[in-house]
GROMACS .gro file of C-alpha atoms in nm:
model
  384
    1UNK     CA    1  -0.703  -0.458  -1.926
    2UNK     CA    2  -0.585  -0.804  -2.088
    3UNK     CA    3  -0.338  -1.046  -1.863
    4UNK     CA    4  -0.225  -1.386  -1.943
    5UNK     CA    5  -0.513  -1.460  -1.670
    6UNK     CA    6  -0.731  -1.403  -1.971
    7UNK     CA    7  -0.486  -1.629  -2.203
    8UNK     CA    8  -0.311  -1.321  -2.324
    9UNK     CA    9   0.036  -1.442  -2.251
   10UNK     CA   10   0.185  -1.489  -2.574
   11UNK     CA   11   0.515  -1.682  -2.629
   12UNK     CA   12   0.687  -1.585  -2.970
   13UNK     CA   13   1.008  -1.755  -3.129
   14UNK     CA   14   1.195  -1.404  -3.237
   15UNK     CA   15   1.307  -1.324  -3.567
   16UNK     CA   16   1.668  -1.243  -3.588
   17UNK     CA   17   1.794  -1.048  -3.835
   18UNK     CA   18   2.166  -1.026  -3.935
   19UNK     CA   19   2.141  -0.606  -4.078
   20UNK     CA   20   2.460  -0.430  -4.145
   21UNK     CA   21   2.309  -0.056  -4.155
   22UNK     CA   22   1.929  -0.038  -4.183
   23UNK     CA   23   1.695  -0.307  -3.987
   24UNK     CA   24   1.318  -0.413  -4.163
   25UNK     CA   25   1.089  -0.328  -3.929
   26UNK     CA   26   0.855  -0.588  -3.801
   27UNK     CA   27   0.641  -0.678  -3.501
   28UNK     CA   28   0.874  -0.706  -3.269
   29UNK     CA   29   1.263  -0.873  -3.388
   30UNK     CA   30   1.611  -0.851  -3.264
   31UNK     CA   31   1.865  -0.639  -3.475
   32UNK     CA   32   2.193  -0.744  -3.477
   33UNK     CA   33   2.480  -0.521  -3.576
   34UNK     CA   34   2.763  -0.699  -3.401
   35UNK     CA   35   2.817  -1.054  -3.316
   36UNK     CA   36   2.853  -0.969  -2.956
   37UNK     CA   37   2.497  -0.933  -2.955
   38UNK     CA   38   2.467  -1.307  -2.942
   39UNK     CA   39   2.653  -1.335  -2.690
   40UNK     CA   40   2.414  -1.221  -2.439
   41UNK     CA   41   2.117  -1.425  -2.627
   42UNK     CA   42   2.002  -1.727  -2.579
   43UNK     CA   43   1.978  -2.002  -2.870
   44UNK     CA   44   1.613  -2.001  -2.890
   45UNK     CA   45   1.538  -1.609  -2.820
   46UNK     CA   46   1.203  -1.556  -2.763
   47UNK     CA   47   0.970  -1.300  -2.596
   48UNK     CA   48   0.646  -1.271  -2.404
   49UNK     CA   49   0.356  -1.021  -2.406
   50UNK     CA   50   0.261  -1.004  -2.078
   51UNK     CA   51  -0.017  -0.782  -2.030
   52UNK     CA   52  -0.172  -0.526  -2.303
   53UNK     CA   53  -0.402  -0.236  -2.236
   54UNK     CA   54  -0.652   0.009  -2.383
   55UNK     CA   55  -0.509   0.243  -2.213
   56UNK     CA   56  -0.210   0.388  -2.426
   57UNK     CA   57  -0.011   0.479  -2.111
   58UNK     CA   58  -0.041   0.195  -1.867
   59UNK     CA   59   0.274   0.062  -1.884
   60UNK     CA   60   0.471   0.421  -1.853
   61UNK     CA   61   0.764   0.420  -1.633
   62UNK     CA   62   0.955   0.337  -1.302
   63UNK     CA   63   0.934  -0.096  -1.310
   64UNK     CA   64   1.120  -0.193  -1.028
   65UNK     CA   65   1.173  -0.584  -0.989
   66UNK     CA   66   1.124  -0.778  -0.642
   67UNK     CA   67   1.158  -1.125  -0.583
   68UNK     CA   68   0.946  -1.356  -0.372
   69UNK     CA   69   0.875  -1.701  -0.329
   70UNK     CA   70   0.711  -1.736  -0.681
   71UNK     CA   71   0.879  -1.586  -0.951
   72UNK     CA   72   0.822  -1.184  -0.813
   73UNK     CA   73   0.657  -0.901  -0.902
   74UNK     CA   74   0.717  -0.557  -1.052
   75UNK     CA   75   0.593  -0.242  -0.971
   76UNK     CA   76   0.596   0.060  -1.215
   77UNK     CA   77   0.377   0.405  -1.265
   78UNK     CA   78   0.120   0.471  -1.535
   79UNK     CA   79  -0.004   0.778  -1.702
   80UNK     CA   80  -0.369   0.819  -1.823
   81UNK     CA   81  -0.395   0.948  -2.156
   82UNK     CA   82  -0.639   1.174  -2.013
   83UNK     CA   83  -0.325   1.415  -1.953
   84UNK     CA   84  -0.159   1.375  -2.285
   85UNK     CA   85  -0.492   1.455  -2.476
   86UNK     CA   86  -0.507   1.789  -2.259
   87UNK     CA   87  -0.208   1.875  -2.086
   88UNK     CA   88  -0.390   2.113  -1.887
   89UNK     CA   89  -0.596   1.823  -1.680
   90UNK     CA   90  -0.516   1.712  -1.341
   91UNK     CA   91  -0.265   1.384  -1.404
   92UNK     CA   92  -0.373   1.087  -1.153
   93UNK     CA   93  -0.053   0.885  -1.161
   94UNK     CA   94  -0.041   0.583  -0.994
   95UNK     CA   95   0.137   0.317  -0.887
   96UNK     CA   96   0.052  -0.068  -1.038
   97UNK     CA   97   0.190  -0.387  -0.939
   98UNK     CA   98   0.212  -0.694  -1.184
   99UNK     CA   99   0.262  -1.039  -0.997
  100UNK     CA  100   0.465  -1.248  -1.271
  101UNK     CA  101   0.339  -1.585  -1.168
  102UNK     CA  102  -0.041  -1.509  -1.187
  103UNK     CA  103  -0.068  -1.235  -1.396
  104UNK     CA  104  -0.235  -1.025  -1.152
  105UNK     CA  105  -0.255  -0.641  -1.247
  106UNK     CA  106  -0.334  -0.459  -0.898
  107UNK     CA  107  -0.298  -0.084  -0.745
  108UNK     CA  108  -0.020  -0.065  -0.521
  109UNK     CA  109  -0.077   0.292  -0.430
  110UNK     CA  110  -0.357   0.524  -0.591
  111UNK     CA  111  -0.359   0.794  -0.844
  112UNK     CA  112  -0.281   1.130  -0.645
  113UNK     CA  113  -0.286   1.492  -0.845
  114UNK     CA  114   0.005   1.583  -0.637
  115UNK     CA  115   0.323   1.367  -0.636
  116UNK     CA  116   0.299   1.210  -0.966
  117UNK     CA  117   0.542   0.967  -0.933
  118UNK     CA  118   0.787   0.819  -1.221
  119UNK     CA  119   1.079   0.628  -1.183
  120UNK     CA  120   1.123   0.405  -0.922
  121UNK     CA  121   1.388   0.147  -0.786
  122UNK     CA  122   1.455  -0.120  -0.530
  123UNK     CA  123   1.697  -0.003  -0.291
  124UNK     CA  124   1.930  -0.271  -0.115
  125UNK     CA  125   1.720  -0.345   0.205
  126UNK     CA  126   1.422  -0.377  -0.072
  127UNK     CA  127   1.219  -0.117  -0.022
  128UNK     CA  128   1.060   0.086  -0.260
  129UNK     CA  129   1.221   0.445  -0.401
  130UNK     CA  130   0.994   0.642  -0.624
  131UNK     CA  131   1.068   0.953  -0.776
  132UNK     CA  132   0.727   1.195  -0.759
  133UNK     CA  133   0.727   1.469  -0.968
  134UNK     CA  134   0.489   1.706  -0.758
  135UNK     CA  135   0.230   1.869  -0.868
  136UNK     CA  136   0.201   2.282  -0.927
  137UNK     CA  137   0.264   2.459  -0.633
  138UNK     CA  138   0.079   2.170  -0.362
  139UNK     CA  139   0.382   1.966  -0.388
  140UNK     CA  140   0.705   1.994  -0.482
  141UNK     CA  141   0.911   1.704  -0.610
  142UNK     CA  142   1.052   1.485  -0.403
  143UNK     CA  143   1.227   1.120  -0.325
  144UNK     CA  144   0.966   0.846  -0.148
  145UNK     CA  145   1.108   0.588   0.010
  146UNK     CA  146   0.816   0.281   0.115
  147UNK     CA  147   0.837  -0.038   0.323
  148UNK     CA  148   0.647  -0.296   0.147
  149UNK     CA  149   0.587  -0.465   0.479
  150UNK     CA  150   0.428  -0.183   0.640
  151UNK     CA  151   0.295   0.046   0.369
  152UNK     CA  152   0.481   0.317   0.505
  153UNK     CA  153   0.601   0.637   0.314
  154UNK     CA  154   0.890   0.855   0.418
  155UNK     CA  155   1.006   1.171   0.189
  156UNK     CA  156   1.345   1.149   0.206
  157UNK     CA  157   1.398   1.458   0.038
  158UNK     CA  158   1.217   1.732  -0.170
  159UNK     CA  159   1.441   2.061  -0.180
  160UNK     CA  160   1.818   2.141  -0.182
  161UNK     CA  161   1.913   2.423   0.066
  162UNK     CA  162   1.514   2.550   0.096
  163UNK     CA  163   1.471   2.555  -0.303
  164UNK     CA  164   1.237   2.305  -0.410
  165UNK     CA  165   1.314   2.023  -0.690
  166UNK     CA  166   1.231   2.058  -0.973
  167UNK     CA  167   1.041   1.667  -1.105
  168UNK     CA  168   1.218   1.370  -1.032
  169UNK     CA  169   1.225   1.135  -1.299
  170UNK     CA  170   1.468   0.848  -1.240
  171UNK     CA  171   1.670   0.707  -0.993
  172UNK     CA  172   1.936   0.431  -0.881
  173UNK     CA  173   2.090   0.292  -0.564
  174UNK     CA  174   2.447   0.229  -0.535
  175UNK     CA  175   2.559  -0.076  -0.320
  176UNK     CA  176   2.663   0.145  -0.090
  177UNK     CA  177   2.322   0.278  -0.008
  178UNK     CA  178   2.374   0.601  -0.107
  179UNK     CA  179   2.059   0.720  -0.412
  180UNK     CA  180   2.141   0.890  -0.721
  181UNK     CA  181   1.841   1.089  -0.945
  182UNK     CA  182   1.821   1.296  -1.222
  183UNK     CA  183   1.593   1.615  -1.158
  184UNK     CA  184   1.476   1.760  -1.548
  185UNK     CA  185   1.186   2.059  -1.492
  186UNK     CA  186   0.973   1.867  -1.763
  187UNK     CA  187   0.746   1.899  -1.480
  188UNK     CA  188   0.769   2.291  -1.581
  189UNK     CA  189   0.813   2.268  -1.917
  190UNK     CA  190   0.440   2.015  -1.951
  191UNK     CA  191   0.303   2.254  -1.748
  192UNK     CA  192   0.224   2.065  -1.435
  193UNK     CA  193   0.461   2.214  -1.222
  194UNK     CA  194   0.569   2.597  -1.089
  195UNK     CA  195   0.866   2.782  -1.207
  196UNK     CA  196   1.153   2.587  -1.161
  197UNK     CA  197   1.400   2.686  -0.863
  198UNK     CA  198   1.681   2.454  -0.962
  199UNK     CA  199   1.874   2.358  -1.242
  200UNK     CA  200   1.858   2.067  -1.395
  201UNK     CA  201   2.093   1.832  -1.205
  202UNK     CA  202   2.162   1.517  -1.117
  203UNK     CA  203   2.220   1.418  -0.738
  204UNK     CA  204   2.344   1.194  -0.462
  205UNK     CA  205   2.135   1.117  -0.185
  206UNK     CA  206   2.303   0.975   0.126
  207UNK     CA  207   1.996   0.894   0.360
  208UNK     CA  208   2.188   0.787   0.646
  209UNK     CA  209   2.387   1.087   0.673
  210UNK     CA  210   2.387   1.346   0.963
  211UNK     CA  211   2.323   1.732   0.828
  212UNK     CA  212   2.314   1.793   0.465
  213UNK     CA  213   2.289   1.464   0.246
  214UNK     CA  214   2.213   1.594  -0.054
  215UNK     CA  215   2.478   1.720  -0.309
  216UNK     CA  216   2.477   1.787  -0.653
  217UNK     CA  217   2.699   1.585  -0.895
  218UNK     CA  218   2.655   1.669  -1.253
  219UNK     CA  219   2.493   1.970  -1.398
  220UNK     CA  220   2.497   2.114  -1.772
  221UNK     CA  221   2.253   1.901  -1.854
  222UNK     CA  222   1.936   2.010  -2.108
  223UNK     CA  223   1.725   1.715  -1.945
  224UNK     CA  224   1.903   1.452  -1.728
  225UNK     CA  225   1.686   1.118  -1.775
  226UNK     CA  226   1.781   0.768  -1.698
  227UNK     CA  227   2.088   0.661  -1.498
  228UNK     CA  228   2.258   0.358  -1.372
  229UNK     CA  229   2.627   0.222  -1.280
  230UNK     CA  230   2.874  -0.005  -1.459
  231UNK     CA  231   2.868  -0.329  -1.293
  232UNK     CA  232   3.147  -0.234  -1.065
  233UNK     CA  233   3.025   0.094  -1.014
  234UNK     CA  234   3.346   0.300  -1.124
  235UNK     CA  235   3.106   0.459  -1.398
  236UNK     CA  236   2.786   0.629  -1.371
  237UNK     CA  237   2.604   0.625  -1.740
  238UNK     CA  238   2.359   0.951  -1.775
  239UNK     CA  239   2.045   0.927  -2.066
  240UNK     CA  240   2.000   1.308  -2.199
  241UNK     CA  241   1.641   1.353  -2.348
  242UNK     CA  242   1.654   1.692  -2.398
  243UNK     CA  243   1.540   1.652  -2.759
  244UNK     CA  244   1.162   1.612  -2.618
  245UNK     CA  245   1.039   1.920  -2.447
  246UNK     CA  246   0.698   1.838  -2.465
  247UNK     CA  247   0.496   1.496  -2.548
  248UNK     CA  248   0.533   1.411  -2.896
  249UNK     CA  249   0.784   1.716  -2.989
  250UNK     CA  250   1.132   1.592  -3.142
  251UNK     CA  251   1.440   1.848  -3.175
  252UNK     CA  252   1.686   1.688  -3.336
  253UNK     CA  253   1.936   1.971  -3.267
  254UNK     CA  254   1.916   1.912  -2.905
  255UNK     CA  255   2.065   1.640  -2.759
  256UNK     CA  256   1.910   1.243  -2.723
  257UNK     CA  257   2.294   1.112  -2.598
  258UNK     CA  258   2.439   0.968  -2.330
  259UNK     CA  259   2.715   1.036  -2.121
  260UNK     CA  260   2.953   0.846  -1.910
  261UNK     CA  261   3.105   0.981  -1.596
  262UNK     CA  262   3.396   0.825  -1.356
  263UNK     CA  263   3.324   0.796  -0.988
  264UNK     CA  264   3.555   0.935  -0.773
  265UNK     CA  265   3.580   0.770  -0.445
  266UNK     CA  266   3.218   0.676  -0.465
  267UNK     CA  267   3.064   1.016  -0.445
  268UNK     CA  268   3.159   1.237  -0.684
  269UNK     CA  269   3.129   1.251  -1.071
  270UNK     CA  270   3.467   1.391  -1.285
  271UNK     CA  271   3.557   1.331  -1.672
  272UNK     CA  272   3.222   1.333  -1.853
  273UNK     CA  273   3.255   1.191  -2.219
  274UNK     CA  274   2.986   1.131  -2.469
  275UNK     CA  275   2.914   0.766  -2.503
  276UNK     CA  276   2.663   0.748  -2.777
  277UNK     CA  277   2.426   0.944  -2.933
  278UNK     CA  278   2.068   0.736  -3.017
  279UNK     CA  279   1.955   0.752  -3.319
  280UNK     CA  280   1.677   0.557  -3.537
  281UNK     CA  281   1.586   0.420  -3.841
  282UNK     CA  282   1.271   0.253  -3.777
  283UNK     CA  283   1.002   0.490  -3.658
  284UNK     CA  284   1.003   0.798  -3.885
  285UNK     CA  285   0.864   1.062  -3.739
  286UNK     CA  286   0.790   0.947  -3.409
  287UNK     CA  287   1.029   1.063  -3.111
  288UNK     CA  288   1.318   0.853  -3.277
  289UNK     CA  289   1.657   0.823  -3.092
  290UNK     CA  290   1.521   0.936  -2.748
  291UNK     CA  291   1.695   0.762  -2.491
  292UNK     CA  292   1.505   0.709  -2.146
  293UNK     CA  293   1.532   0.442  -1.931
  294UNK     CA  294   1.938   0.279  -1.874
  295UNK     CA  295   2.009  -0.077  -1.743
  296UNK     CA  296   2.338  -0.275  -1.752
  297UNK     CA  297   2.393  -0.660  -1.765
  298UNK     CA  298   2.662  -0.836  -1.591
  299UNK     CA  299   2.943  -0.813  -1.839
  300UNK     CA  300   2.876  -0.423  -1.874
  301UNK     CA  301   2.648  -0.436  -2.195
  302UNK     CA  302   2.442  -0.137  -2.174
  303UNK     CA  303   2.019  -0.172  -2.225
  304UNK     CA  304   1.874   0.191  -2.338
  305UNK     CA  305   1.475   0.232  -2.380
  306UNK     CA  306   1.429   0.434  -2.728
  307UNK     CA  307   1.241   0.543  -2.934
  308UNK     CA  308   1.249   0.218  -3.174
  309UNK     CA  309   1.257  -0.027  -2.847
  310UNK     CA  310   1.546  -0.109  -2.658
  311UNK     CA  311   1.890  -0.060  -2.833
  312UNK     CA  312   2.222  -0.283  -2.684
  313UNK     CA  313   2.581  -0.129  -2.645
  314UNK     CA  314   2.908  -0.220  -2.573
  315UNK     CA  315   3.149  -0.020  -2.375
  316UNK     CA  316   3.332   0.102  -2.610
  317UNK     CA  317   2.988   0.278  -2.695
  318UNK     CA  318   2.904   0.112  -3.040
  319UNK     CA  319   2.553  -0.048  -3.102
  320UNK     CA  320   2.590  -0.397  -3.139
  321UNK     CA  321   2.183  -0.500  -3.134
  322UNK     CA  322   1.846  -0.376  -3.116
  323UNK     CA  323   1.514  -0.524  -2.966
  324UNK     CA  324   1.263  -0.359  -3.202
  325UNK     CA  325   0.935  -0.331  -3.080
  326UNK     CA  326   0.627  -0.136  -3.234
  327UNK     CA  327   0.580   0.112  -2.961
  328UNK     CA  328   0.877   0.372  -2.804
  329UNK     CA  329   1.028   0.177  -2.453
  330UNK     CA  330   1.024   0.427  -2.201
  331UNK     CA  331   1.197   0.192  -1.912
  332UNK     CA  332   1.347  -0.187  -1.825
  333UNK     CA  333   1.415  -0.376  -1.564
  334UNK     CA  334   1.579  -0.704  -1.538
  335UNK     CA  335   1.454  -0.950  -1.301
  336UNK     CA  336   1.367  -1.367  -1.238
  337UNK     CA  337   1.538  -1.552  -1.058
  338UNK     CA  338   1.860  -1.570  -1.233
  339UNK     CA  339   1.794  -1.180  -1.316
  340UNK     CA  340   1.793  -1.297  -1.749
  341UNK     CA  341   1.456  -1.169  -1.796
  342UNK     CA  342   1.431  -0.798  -1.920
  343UNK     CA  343   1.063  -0.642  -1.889
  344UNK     CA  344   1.022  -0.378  -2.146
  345UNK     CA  345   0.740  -0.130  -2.053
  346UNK     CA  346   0.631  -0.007  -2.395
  347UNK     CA  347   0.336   0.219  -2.338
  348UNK     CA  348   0.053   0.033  -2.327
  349UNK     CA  349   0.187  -0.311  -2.333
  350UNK     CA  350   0.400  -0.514  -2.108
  351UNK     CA  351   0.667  -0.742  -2.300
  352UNK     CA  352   0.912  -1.020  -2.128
  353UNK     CA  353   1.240  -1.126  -2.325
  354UNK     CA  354   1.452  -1.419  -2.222
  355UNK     CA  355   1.798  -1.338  -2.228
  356UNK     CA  356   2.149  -1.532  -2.185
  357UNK     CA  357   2.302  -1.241  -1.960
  358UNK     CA  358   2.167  -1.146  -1.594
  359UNK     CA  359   2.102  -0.755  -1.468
  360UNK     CA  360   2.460  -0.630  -1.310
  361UNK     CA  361   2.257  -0.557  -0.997
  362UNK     CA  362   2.181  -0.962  -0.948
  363UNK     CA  363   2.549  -0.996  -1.001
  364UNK     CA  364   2.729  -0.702  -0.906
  365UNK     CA  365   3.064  -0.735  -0.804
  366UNK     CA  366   3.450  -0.584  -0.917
  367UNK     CA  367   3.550  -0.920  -1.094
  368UNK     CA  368   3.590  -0.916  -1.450
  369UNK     CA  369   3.298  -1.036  -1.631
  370UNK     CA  370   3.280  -1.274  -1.962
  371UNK     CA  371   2.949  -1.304  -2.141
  372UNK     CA  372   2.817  -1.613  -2.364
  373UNK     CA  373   3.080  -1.687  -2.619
  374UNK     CA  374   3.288  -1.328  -2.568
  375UNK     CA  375   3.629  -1.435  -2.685
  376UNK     CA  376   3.764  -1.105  -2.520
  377UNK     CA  377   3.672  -0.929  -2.163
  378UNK     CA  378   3.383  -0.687  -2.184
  379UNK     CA  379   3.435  -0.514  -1.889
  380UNK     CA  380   3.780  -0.354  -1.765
  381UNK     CA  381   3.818  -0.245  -1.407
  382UNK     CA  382   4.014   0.109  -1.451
  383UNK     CA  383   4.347   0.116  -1.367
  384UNK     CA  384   4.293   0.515  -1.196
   0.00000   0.00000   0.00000
């Protein structure tokens, strides 16, 4: 394992490419299709590789951002490649923590053959939510919840009415409290976990409830993947991935879109619409167009790990940019102080890109938003 601790930071001045269909590919560029893509960059865009890695999973999923006194930390999960050379192996998960400042890679919580956990979150009394996918039939899935402070673990949840969930893969706190996750049985279908019981929903978690605080809020879905809320949390954006089954598999014919739901008095999910469908035309042959991970900005621009790196759209659902990067982005997070960084995990390195915007969630409010040099609003508060 490389860090900037072993004068592998890198800073790089990014190429930026004005492309009206197809981008060149290159190390690692910006894209731009729109000219409200430079709206959320700065002048001088540039990028940092953080931390690289022999191992071609380190950098997998679930970074969740925390501040401290220095400049913070994230935490995120990694996957040995050990289980995507046999899929049959035992997967050791685990949980890593990289201290920005330092460069410090550490183990926040060892590898454990039965929770395998995935996407992760900060909720709002910053504590640590992990979705862990189980593990055959010696765990199901289930929602973690830990206090940094103390090291403590609660489940919070692992079935719905006495039927087990299926894996857990990502997750998102409203400012309410109240926990949102998608549930996909790739856990079944990669063959590390038992039949599934449930379909494959997404859900609201309300931990302070009394009696039943679970309840499903969107089904139909092939795979539900990444999810996260319009800055003023009227919309709730849904990644569908169900065009992987399996690692390295690519069915075009099912879908890699996502979808867009209203929230109805902050707990419940009516009028799905397609919002975009991901596509690529960088990587041929390799996953392209699979959205994963889902972040928004402060002015509602919305951040989608692909296939081809992390591709930037607008609300009205058109792709106005691209940060192309060699390796498929399975996740992002936004964080620094100002909350204008975005961390890109990209397999098995760890990249940093300076941006002009901030993450919605360091910013989050129901005031309409301007970005950079926008000569229109972005983001519309709905009228219903």
């Amino acid at each position: 394992m490389h860090t900037d601790k072993d004068n592998m930071r890198v800073l790089f001045v990014i190429a930026v490419l004005f492309i009206p269909q197809l981008p060149c590919y290159g190390e690692l560029h910006f894209a731009i299709y729109s000219d409200e893509f430079k709206n959320i960059l700065p002048e001088d865009p540039t990028f940092e590789l953080l931390a690289k890695s022999d191992e071609p999973y380190e950098f997998h999923e679930g970074p969740a951002y925390f501040p401290d006194d220095n400049d913070g930390f994230l935490l995120y999960t990694t996957q040995p490649a050990k289980k995507y050379k046999d899929p049959k192996s035992d997967p050791q998960n685990s949980i890593k923590k990289y201290d920005i400042r330092s460069g410090e890679l550490s183990t926040f919580r060892e590898s454990s053959v039965a929770h395998m956990p995935n996407g992760q979150v900060r909720d709002t009394k910053n504590r640590l939510l992990t979705c862990e996918q189980g593990y055959k039939n010696l765990s199901p899935g289930r929602i973690t919840r830990t206090n940094l402070s103390t090291g403590k673990v609660e489940v919070l949840v692992d079935s719905h009415y006495g039927l087990h969930l299926n894996s857990p893969n990502d997750i998102v706190v409203k400012s309410d409290g109240t926990i949102w996750f998608t549930d996909p049985s790739y856990g079944f279908m990669q063959d590390f976990r038992s039949k599934p019981e449930l379909g494959d929903f997404v859900y609201r978690l309300d931990p302070d409830a009394k009696g039943p605080n679970l309840t499903v809020v969107a089904d139909g879905f092939n795979k539900p993947n990444g999810l996260a809320f319009s800055p003023d949390e009227h919309y709730l954006y849904i990644t569908e991935s169900g065009a992987i089954q399996l690692p390295g598999s690519w069915h075009p014919n099912l879908p890699h879109h996502i979808y867009r739901y209203h929230v109805v008095n902050g707990r419940h999910l009516r009028n799905k619409e397609l919002f975009a469908v991901v596509g690529n035309q960088v990587h041929e042959g390799d996953n392209p167009g699979i959205p994963d991970g889902i972040k928004f900005d402060q002015c509602g621009y919305v951040y989608v790990g692909a296939g081809d790196g992390v591709q930037v759209f607008n609300t009205n659902g058109d792709l106005i940019g691209k940060i192309l990067t060699p390796t498929f982005v399975s996740n992002i997070a936004f964080g620094g102080k100002r909350g204008n960084y975005l961390y890109l995990l990209a397999n098995s390195v760890l990249y940093r890109v300076r941006l002009r915007a901030s993450g919605a969630e360091f910013s989050r409010n129901t005031e309409i938003q301007q970005c950079g040099n926008a000569s229109s609003t972005l983001y519309f508060n709905p009228t219903n």
